[in-house]
CSV table of C-alpha atoms and ligand atoms in Angstrom, one decimal:
chain,number,residue,atom,x,y,z
A,7,MET,CA,-15.1,-21.4,4.0
A,8,ALA,CA,-11.9,-23.3,3.5
A,9,LEU,CA,-10.2,-20.2,2.2
A,10,HIS,CA,-10.7,-17.5,4.8
A,11,ARG,CA,-8.4,-14.5,4.1
A,12,LEU,CA,-5.7,-12.8,2.1
A,13,THR,CA,-2.5,-13.2,4.0
A,14,SER,CA,0.0,-11.1,2.1
A,15,VAL,CA,1.2,-9.6,-1.2
A,16,THR,CA,4.7,-9.5,-2.6
A,17,ILE,CA,5.2,-6.6,-4.9
A,18,GLY,CA,8.2,-6.3,-7.2
A,19,VAL,CA,9.4,-2.7,-7.9
A,20,PRO,CA,12.5,-1.2,-9.5
A,21,ASN,CA,12.9,1.3,-6.6
A,22,VAL,CA,12.5,-0.6,-3.3
A,23,THR,CA,13.9,2.1,-1.1
A,24,GLU,CA,11.7,4.9,-2.4
A,25,THR,CA,8.6,2.7,-2.5
A,26,ALA,CA,9.2,1.5,1.0
A,27,ALA,CA,9.3,5.1,2.3
A,28,TYR,CA,5.9,5.6,0.6
A,29,TYR,CA,4.3,2.6,2.3
A,30,GLU,CA,5.7,3.8,5.6
A,31,GLU,CA,4.0,7.1,5.1
A,32,PHE,CA,0.9,5.3,4.0
A,33,GLY,CA,0.7,3.9,7.5
A,34,LEU,CA,2.1,0.4,7.3
A,35,THR,CA,4.6,-0.7,10.0
A,36,ARG,CA,8.0,-1.5,8.6
A,37,LEU,CA,9.3,-4.7,10.0
A,38,ASP,CA,12.9,-4.9,8.7
A,39,ALA,CA,14.9,-3.0,6.4
A,40,SER,CA,17.9,-5.2,6.1
A,41,ALA,CA,16.7,-8.7,5.1
A,42,GLY,CA,18.6,-9.8,2.0
A,43,LEU,CA,21.0,-6.8,2.2
A,44,ARG,CA,24.7,-7.7,1.7
A,45,GLY,CA,27.5,-5.3,2.4
A,46,ASP,CA,28.1,-4.5,-1.3
A,47,ASP,CA,24.5,-4.3,-2.4
A,48,PRO,CA,23.1,-1.0,-3.7
A,49,PRO,CA,20.1,0.1,-1.7
A,50,ASP,CA,17.6,-1.2,-4.2
A,51,ARG,CA,18.6,-4.7,-3.6
A,52,LEU,CA,16.8,-4.4,-0.3
A,53,GLU,CA,13.7,-6.4,0.5
A,54,VAL,CA,11.4,-4.7,2.9
A,55,ARG,CA,8.5,-6.1,4.9
A,56,PHE,CA,5.5,-4.3,6.4
A,57,ALA,CA,2.7,-5.2,8.8
A,58,THR,CA,-0.8,-3.9,9.3
A,59,VAL,CA,-2.5,-3.5,12.7
A,60,ASP,CA,-4.8,-6.6,12.4
A,61,GLY,CA,-3.3,-8.7,9.6
A,62,GLY,CA,0.4,-9.0,10.7
A,63,GLU,CA,3.0,-9.1,8.0
A,64,GLN,CA,1.1,-8.4,4.8
A,65,LEU,CA,3.4,-6.6,2.3
A,66,ARG,CA,6.8,-7.5,1.0
A,67,LEU,CA,8.6,-5.2,-1.5
A,68,VAL,CA,11.2,-6.9,-3.6
A,69,PRO,CA,13.5,-5.7,-6.4
A,70,SER,CA,12.2,-6.2,-9.9
A,71,PRO,CA,13.0,-4.6,-13.2
A,72,ARG,CA,9.4,-3.6,-13.7
A,73,ARG,CA,6.5,-3.2,-11.2
A,74,ARG,CA,4.4,-6.3,-10.8
A,75,LEU,CA,2.6,-8.5,-8.3
A,76,VAL,CA,5.0,-11.3,-7.7
A,77,GLU,CA,3.0,-13.4,-5.2
A,78,LEU,CA,-0.5,-13.4,-3.5
A,79,GLY,CA,-0.8,-15.3,-0.2
A,80,ILE,CA,-4.1,-16.9,0.8
A,81,GLY,CA,-4.9,-18.3,4.2
A,82,VAL,CA,-6.8,-21.6,4.7
A,83,ALA,CA,-8.2,-23.0,7.9
A,84,ASP,CA,-6.4,-26.3,8.2
A,85,PRO,CA,-4.0,-28.7,6.4
A,86,GLU,CA,-6.8,-30.7,4.8
A,87,ASP,CA,-7.8,-27.5,2.9
A,88,LEU,CA,-4.5,-27.6,1.2
A,89,ASP,CA,-5.2,-31.1,-0.1
A,90,SER,CA,-8.6,-29.9,-1.4
A,91,ALA,CA,-7.0,-26.9,-3.1
A,92,ALA,CA,-4.4,-29.1,-4.7
A,93,ALA,CA,-7.2,-31.4,-6.0
A,94,ARG,CA,-9.2,-28.5,-7.4
A,95,LEU,CA,-6.2,-27.1,-9.2
A,96,ALA,CA,-5.4,-30.5,-10.7
A,97,ALA,CA,-9.0,-30.8,-11.8
A,98,ALA,CA,-8.7,-27.4,-13.5
A,99,ASP,CA,-5.5,-28.6,-15.3
A,100,VAL,CA,-3.3,-26.3,-13.4
A,101,ALA,CA,0.2,-27.4,-12.3
A,102,ALA,CA,0.7,-26.8,-8.6
A,103,ASP,CA,3.5,-27.4,-6.1
A,104,GLN,CA,2.4,-28.9,-2.8
A,105,THR,CA,4.6,-29.1,0.3
A,106,PRO,CA,3.3,-30.0,3.8
A,107,ASP,CA,2.8,-26.3,4.5
A,108,ALA,CA,1.7,-24.8,1.2
A,109,VAL,CA,0.2,-25.2,-2.2
A,110,ALA,CA,1.4,-22.8,-4.9
A,111,ALA,CA,0.5,-22.3,-8.5
A,112,VAL,CA,0.8,-19.6,-11.2
A,113,ASP,CA,-2.2,-18.0,-12.8
A,114,PRO,CA,-1.6,-18.0,-16.6
A,115,GLY,CA,-3.5,-14.7,-17.2
A,116,THR,CA,-1.9,-12.5,-14.6
A,117,GLY,CA,1.4,-14.3,-14.1
A,118,VAL,CA,1.0,-14.1,-10.4
A,119,ARG,CA,2.1,-16.9,-8.1
A,120,VAL,CA,-0.6,-17.8,-5.6
A,121,THR,CA,0.4,-19.5,-2.4
A,122,LEU,CA,-2.1,-21.0,0.0
A,123,GLY,CA,-1.0,-21.8,3.5
A,124,VAL,CA,-2.6,-22.5,6.9
A,125,ALA,CA,-3.2,-19.1,8.7
A,126,GLY,CA,-5.0,-17.9,11.7
A,127,PRO,CA,-7.9,-15.5,11.3
A,128,VAL,CA,-7.5,-11.7,11.1
A,129,ASP,CA,-7.8,-10.6,14.7
A,130,ALA,CA,-9.6,-7.3,14.5
A,131,ARG,CA,-10.4,-5.2,17.6
A,132,PRO,CA,-13.8,-3.8,16.6
A,133,ALA,CA,-13.7,-0.2,15.5
A,134,PRO,CA,-15.6,2.1,17.9
A,135,VAL,CA,-19.1,3.2,16.9
A,136,ILE,CA,-18.8,7.0,16.5
A,137,PRO,CA,-22.0,8.9,17.3
A,138,GLN,CA,-23.1,11.1,14.4
A,139,ASN,CA,-25.6,13.9,14.5
A,140,GLY,CA,-28.4,14.1,11.9
A,141,PRO,CA,-31.6,16.0,11.3
A,142,GLY,CA,-33.7,15.8,14.4
A,143,ARG,CA,-31.0,13.6,16.0
A,144,ALA,CA,-28.2,15.0,18.3
A,145,ASP,CA,-26.6,11.6,19.0
A,146,ARG,CA,-23.4,13.2,20.0
A,147,GLY,CA,-24.9,15.4,22.7
A,148,THR,CA,-22.9,18.6,23.4
A,149,ALA,CA,-19.6,17.7,22.0
A,150,ARG,CA,-17.2,18.2,19.1
A,151,ALA,CA,-17.1,15.3,16.6
A,152,GLU,CA,-14.6,12.7,17.6
A,153,PRO,CA,-12.9,12.4,14.1
A,154,ILE,CA,-11.8,16.0,14.1
A,155,LEU,CA,-9.9,15.4,17.4
A,156,ARG,CA,-7.9,12.5,16.0
A,157,GLU,CA,-4.1,12.9,15.9
A,158,GLY,CA,-1.3,10.7,14.8
A,159,PRO,CA,-0.9,8.8,11.6
A,160,VAL,CA,-3.5,6.6,10.0
A,161,ARG,CA,-2.8,2.9,10.5
A,162,PRO,CA,-4.4,0.5,8.0
A,163,ARG,CA,-6.1,-2.5,9.7
A,164,LYS,CA,-5.5,-5.1,7.0
A,165,LEU,CA,-4.9,-5.8,3.4
A,166,GLY,CA,-8.4,-5.9,1.9
A,167,HIS,CA,-8.0,-6.7,-1.8
A,168,VAL,CA,-5.8,-6.8,-4.9
A,169,VAL,CA,-6.8,-5.8,-8.4
A,170,LEU,CA,-4.9,-7.5,-11.3
A,171,GLY,CA,-4.9,-7.0,-15.0
A,172,SER,CA,-5.1,-10.3,-16.9
A,173,THR,CA,-4.3,-11.0,-20.6
A,174,ASP,CA,-6.6,-14.0,-20.4
A,175,LEU,CA,-9.6,-13.2,-18.2
A,176,GLU,CA,-11.3,-16.5,-18.8
A,177,ALA,CA,-8.2,-18.5,-17.8
A,178,SER,CA,-7.7,-16.3,-14.7
A,179,GLU,CA,-11.4,-16.8,-13.7
A,180,ARG,CA,-11.0,-20.5,-14.1
A,181,PHE,CA,-7.8,-20.5,-12.1
A,182,PHE,CA,-9.1,-18.4,-9.2
A,183,ILE,CA,-12.6,-19.8,-9.0
A,184,GLN,CA,-12.5,-23.4,-10.0
A,185,GLY,CA,-8.8,-23.9,-9.1
A,186,VAL,CA,-8.0,-21.8,-6.0
A,187,GLY,CA,-11.6,-21.7,-4.7
A,188,PHE,CA,-12.6,-18.1,-4.7
A,189,LYS,CA,-16.4,-17.2,-4.9
A,190,VAL,CA,-17.9,-14.7,-7.3
A,191,SER,CA,-19.5,-11.7,-5.6
A,192,ASP,CA,-20.3,-9.5,-8.7
A,193,THR,CA,-19.2,-9.2,-12.3
A,194,ILE,CA,-18.7,-6.5,-14.8
A,195,ALA,CA,-19.9,-8.0,-18.1
A,196,GLY,CA,-17.0,-9.3,-20.2
A,197,ALA,CA,-14.5,-7.1,-18.3
A,198,ALA,CA,-13.9,-8.2,-14.7
A,199,SER,CA,-14.9,-10.4,-11.7
A,200,PHE,CA,-15.1,-9.4,-8.1
A,201,LEU,CA,-14.0,-12.5,-6.1
A,202,ARG,CA,-13.8,-13.3,-2.4
A,203,CYS,CA,-11.9,-15.7,-0.2
A,204,SER,CA,-13.4,-14.3,3.0
A,205,THR,CA,-16.5,-12.6,4.2
A,206,ASP,CA,-15.4,-9.4,2.5
A,207,HIS,CA,-17.3,-8.5,-0.7
A,208,HIS,CA,-14.0,-8.8,-2.6
A,209,ASN,CA,-10.5,-9.8,-2.0
A,210,LEU,CA,-9.5,-10.0,-5.6
A,211,LEU,CA,-10.6,-8.4,-8.8
A,212,VAL,CA,-9.3,-9.7,-12.1
A,213,GLN,CA,-9.9,-7.5,-15.1
A,214,ALA,CA,-9.1,-7.9,-18.8
A,215,ALA,CA,-6.0,-6.0,-19.7
A,216,PRO,CA,-3.4,-5.8,-22.6
A,217,VAL,CA,-0.6,-6.8,-20.2
A,218,PRO,CA,-0.5,-8.5,-16.8
A,219,PHE,CA,-0.1,-5.8,-14.2
A,220,LEU,CA,-1.0,-4.8,-10.6
A,221,HIS,CA,-3.7,-2.2,-10.7
A,222,HIS,CA,-4.0,-1.6,-7.0
A,223,THR,CA,-3.8,-3.0,-3.5
A,224,SER,CA,-6.4,-1.9,-1.0
A,225,TRP,CA,-6.0,-1.3,2.7
A,226,GLN,CA,-8.8,-1.1,5.3
A,227,VAL,CA,-9.0,1.8,7.7
A,228,ASP,CA,-11.6,2.4,10.4
A,229,ASP,CA,-13.9,4.8,8.6
A,230,VAL,CA,-14.2,7.5,6.0
A,231,ASP,CA,-12.5,10.1,8.2
A,232,GLU,CA,-9.4,7.9,8.3
A,233,ILE,CA,-9.5,7.7,4.5
A,234,GLY,CA,-9.6,11.5,4.4
A,235,ARG,CA,-6.9,11.9,7.0
A,236,GLY,CA,-4.6,9.4,5.4
A,237,ALA,CA,-4.9,10.7,1.9
A,238,THR,CA,-4.6,14.3,3.0
A,239,ALA,CA,-1.3,13.6,4.8
A,240,LEU,CA,0.1,11.8,1.8
A,241,LEU,CA,-1.0,14.6,-0.6
A,242,GLU,CA,0.5,17.4,1.7
A,243,LYS,CA,3.9,15.8,1.0
A,244,ASP,CA,3.3,15.3,-2.7
A,245,PRO,CA,0.1,16.3,-4.5
A,246,ALA,CA,1.1,14.2,-7.6
A,247,ARG,CA,0.3,11.1,-5.6
A,248,HIS,CA,-3.4,11.7,-6.1
A,249,VAL,CA,-5.2,9.3,-8.4
A,250,TRP,CA,-8.9,9.3,-7.6
A,251,GLY,CA,-11.1,10.0,-4.5
A,252,LEU,CA,-12.8,10.7,-2.3
A,253,GLY,CA,-15.7,8.6,-3.6
A,254,ARG,CA,-17.9,5.6,-2.9
A,255,HIS,CA,-18.0,2.5,-5.0
A,256,HIS,CA,-21.3,0.9,-5.9
A,257,ILE,CA,-19.9,-2.6,-6.2
A,258,GLY,CA,-18.8,-3.4,-2.7
A,259,SER,CA,-20.2,-0.1,-1.4
A,260,ASN,CA,-16.9,1.0,0.1
A,261,PHE,CA,-15.6,4.6,0.4
A,262,PHE,CA,-12.3,4.9,-1.5
A,263,TRP,CA,-9.3,7.1,-2.2
A,264,TYR,CA,-6.6,5.9,-4.5
A,265,LEU,CA,-3.0,7.2,-4.4
A,266,LYS,CA,0.1,6.2,-6.4
A,267,ASP,CA,3.3,4.8,-5.0
A,268,PRO,CA,6.6,5.8,-6.5
A,269,ALA,CA,6.7,2.6,-8.7
A,270,GLY,CA,3.3,3.4,-10.3
A,271,ASN,CA,1.2,1.0,-8.3
A,272,PHE,CA,-2.1,2.4,-6.9
A,273,SER,CA,-2.8,2.0,-3.3
A,274,GLU,CA,-6.3,2.5,-1.9
A,275,TYR,CA,-7.6,3.4,1.5
A,276,TYR,CA,-11.0,1.9,2.0
A,277,ALA,CA,-13.8,1.7,4.6
A,278,ASP,CA,-17.2,0.3,4.9
A,279,LEU,CA,-17.0,-2.5,2.4
A,280,ASP,CA,-20.0,-4.9,2.1
A,281,CYS,CA,-19.6,-8.2,3.9
A,282,ILE,CA,-21.1,-11.5,2.7
A,283,ILE,CA,-21.7,-13.3,5.9
A,284,ASP,CA,-24.3,-15.7,4.5
A,285,ASP,CA,-23.7,-16.9,0.9
A,286,GLN,CA,-27.4,-17.8,0.5
A,287,LEU,CA,-28.4,-14.2,1.1
A,288,TRP,CA,-26.1,-12.6,-1.5
A,289,LYS,CA,-27.2,-12.3,-5.1
A,290,PRO,CA,-24.2,-11.7,-7.5
A,291,GLU,CA,-25.1,-9.2,-10.2
A,292,VAL,CA,-23.7,-8.3,-13.6
A,293,TRP,CA,-23.0,-4.6,-13.9
A,294,ASN,CA,-22.6,-2.8,-17.2
A,295,ASP,CA,-23.1,0.9,-16.5
A,296,ILE,CA,-21.2,3.6,-14.5
A,297,ARG,CA,-22.1,1.8,-11.3
A,298,ALA,CA,-19.4,-0.7,-12.3
A,299,LEU,CA,-16.9,2.0,-11.4
A,300,TYR,CA,-18.6,4.1,-8.7
A,301,ASN,CA,-21.7,5.4,-7.0
A,302,TRP,CA,-20.4,9.0,-6.4
A,303,GLY,CA,-17.2,10.9,-6.4
A,304,PRO,CA,-15.1,12.9,-8.8
A,305,PRO,CA,-15.2,11.9,-12.5
A,306,VAL,CA,-13.1,8.7,-13.1
A,307,PRO,CA,-9.7,9.8,-14.3
A,308,GLU,CA,-8.4,8.2,-17.5
A,309,ALA,CA,-5.2,7.3,-15.6
A,310,PHE,CA,-7.2,5.2,-13.2
A,311,LEU,CA,-8.7,3.1,-16.1
A,312,ALA,CA,-5.4,2.8,-18.0
A,313,PRO,CA,-2.3,3.6,-15.8
A,314,SER,CA,0.1,5.9,-17.6
A,315,ASP,CA,2.9,3.3,-17.7
A,316,LEU,CA,0.8,0.5,-19.4
A,317,ALA,CA,2.6,1.0,-22.8
A,318,GLU,CA,6.0,0.8,-21.0
A,319,LEU,CA,4.9,-2.4,-19.2
A,320,MET,CA,3.7,-3.9,-22.5
A,321,ALA,CA,7.0,-3.1,-24.2
A,322,ALA,CA,8.9,-4.6,-21.2
A,323,ALA,CA,6.7,-7.7,-21.3
A,324,HIS,CA,7.6,-8.3,-24.9
A,325,GLN,CA,11.3,-8.1,-24.3
A,326,PRO,CA,13.0,-11.5,-24.2
B,429,FE2,FE1,-10.3,-1.3,-4.8
């Protein structure tokens, strides 16, 4: 695959300092707190960068009057892939900027700038296989379960996917599929497309929305215990951060827990997502029942489907 990974997201928020503190607690590693800071700048002029364990620098928080995804970075294997992407975008009637190192274009439906650049693979140290006991099966022998002995903060391995609201779903699908080169993994009839630019089931979900907005970013952890540990630690500090979880999605199969950052963006811990190693063996399906949302878990909260600040974002979008 010419595209092979998500590299990074740049999220604009009105409260960079507060939001940065949240992502540090979420388990990302803060790289620098001073880039862009001048002596007379108020704290929320800060730009803050974060890294994951396996993905390197993957999150940048920048000041913005309203929360939004500013940029999505995608890694390609080599420079020729940039030429192919530029040709695909041109064929899809999308204006793109090409430099020797990058191709960039803006999706008309989500307003997000997508930048493709040559990037190395995500270098993941394989997660250990944890023995689990089951009926008639004492795989762990005489020992306590390893997850209950874990200490220290949860550290997300990588940025897994991004979910965006689009005011023109068809245009966004055309942009990301025909233009950028994403593949379709599954679809929710008339509402959303699960797209991949790697062997992960999805790296991007675009969904129809009344205003372009960032629904959530999703961060991979080793297993369901790490999801539970990470979410519990965040909720001990502030229970109002809870959005939805613990549960298991049907589309993509991953365990999930969604929490809200101080700007109103949702952030998801996930584990055990489906992989599509062989395109020929995967049959994309169209979903139109509750499995579009989840397989099991607490009832879907209304605020997950329509974040409470949507009206505010719509009003802001219509301001000159
Ligand atoms: Fe997700």
